[in-house]
């Protein structure tokens, strides 16, 4: 079936540590994956994306890894800051422009 | 602010009433999307437009829901005879499909609907 799920509903990390948020997807036909950050009361904010022909992509303090063999996606945030506290969603796109989102992981950063 | 805007931000209505939401996409973005998000869940796709043409509708979009984008710019989403199950955040997003990184969808702040 079509589903994008997340392993952990809540992740707590100490400020300055690295965070890793994981996501499993079930549809091997997906060709594009995106990570969004959503703060309370706001719409999702684009973080980083990756196409299925890549296995790694880096942005500013963030890295996305794609393992197509096990259908796994991860978001790594370096030196996590209090402003990173939010819910993170992975989403997939199968060339239909319709994004399929998972249920999200809440990242809590404590001092 | 040149981002996606939505109006109103909050709407409280009684069951059975009709409501209409508006979305203004990023200027010149040719694709516009509507999603619905309930508490603790990720957004669910409802429908999308390329310019003024509605290209896809989810089965979630019952007969009580209608969306328009008459001039290919702003869009409206109307819900008729609202039900308590319609209570959710309604998100709008836009993208420019013909650019290299065109899969990026930029979201607005959403309209939170509460049906009492």
GROMACS .gro file of C-alpha atoms in nm, chain A residues 31-32 34 36 38 41-46 49 51 89 93 95-104, chain B residues 9 31 33 35 37 40-43 45 48 56 89 91 97 100-109:
model
   50
   31UNK     CA    1   1.100   0.918  -0.685
   32UNK     CA    2   1.126   1.215  -0.456
   34UNK     CA    3   1.110   1.570   0.131
   36UNK     CA    4   0.932   1.935   0.638
   38UNK     CA    5   0.625   2.226   1.135
   41UNK     CA    6   0.035   2.693   1.465
   42UNK     CA    7   0.229   2.717   1.141
   43UNK     CA    8   0.229   2.540   0.809
   44UNK     CA    9   0.502   2.291   0.716
   45UNK     CA   10   0.832   2.449   0.620
   46UNK     CA   11   1.052   2.287   0.356
   49UNK     CA   12   1.469   1.707  -0.040
   51UNK     CA   13   1.559   1.233  -0.540
   89UNK     CA   14   0.749   1.508   0.862
   93UNK     CA   15   0.615   1.218  -0.418
   95UNK     CA   16   0.561   1.220  -0.988
   96UNK     CA   17   0.198   1.308  -0.937
   97UNK     CA   18   0.274   1.622  -0.736
   98UNK     CA   19   0.068   1.477  -0.454
   99UNK     CA   20   0.274   1.461  -0.138
  100UNK     CA   21   0.211   1.172   0.098
  101UNK     CA   22   0.307   1.257   0.452
  102UNK     CA   23   0.382   1.042   0.753
  103UNK     CA   24   0.250   1.111   1.101
  104UNK     CA   25   0.551   1.311   1.219
  120UNK     CA   26  -0.662   3.181   1.001
  142UNK     CA   27   0.040   2.493  -0.907
  144UNK     CA   28  -0.259   2.243  -0.355
  146UNK     CA   29  -0.429   1.957   0.217
  148UNK     CA   30  -0.434   1.808   0.864
  151UNK     CA   31  -0.108   1.468   1.544
  152UNK     CA   32  -0.123   1.362   1.181
  153UNK     CA   33   0.057   1.465   0.868
  154UNK     CA   34  -0.121   1.665   0.601
  156UNK     CA   35  -0.378   1.567   0.005
  159UNK     CA   36  -0.452   2.051  -0.674
  167UNK     CA   37  -0.662   1.571  -0.925
  200UNK     CA   38  -0.638   2.253   0.970
  202UNK     CA   39  -0.341   2.394   0.439
  208UNK     CA   40   0.616   2.316  -1.170
  211UNK     CA   41   1.431   2.237  -1.188
  212UNK     CA   42   1.350   2.216  -0.818
  213UNK     CA   43   0.983   2.233  -0.889
  214UNK     CA   44   0.876   1.958  -0.653
  215UNK     CA   45   0.911   2.200  -0.363
  216UNK     CA   46   0.574   2.291  -0.225
  217UNK     CA   47   0.554   2.602  -0.012
  218UNK     CA   48   0.285   2.594   0.253
  219UNK     CA   49   0.073   2.868   0.397
  220UNK     CA   50  -0.008   2.903   0.768
   0.00000   0.00000   0.00000
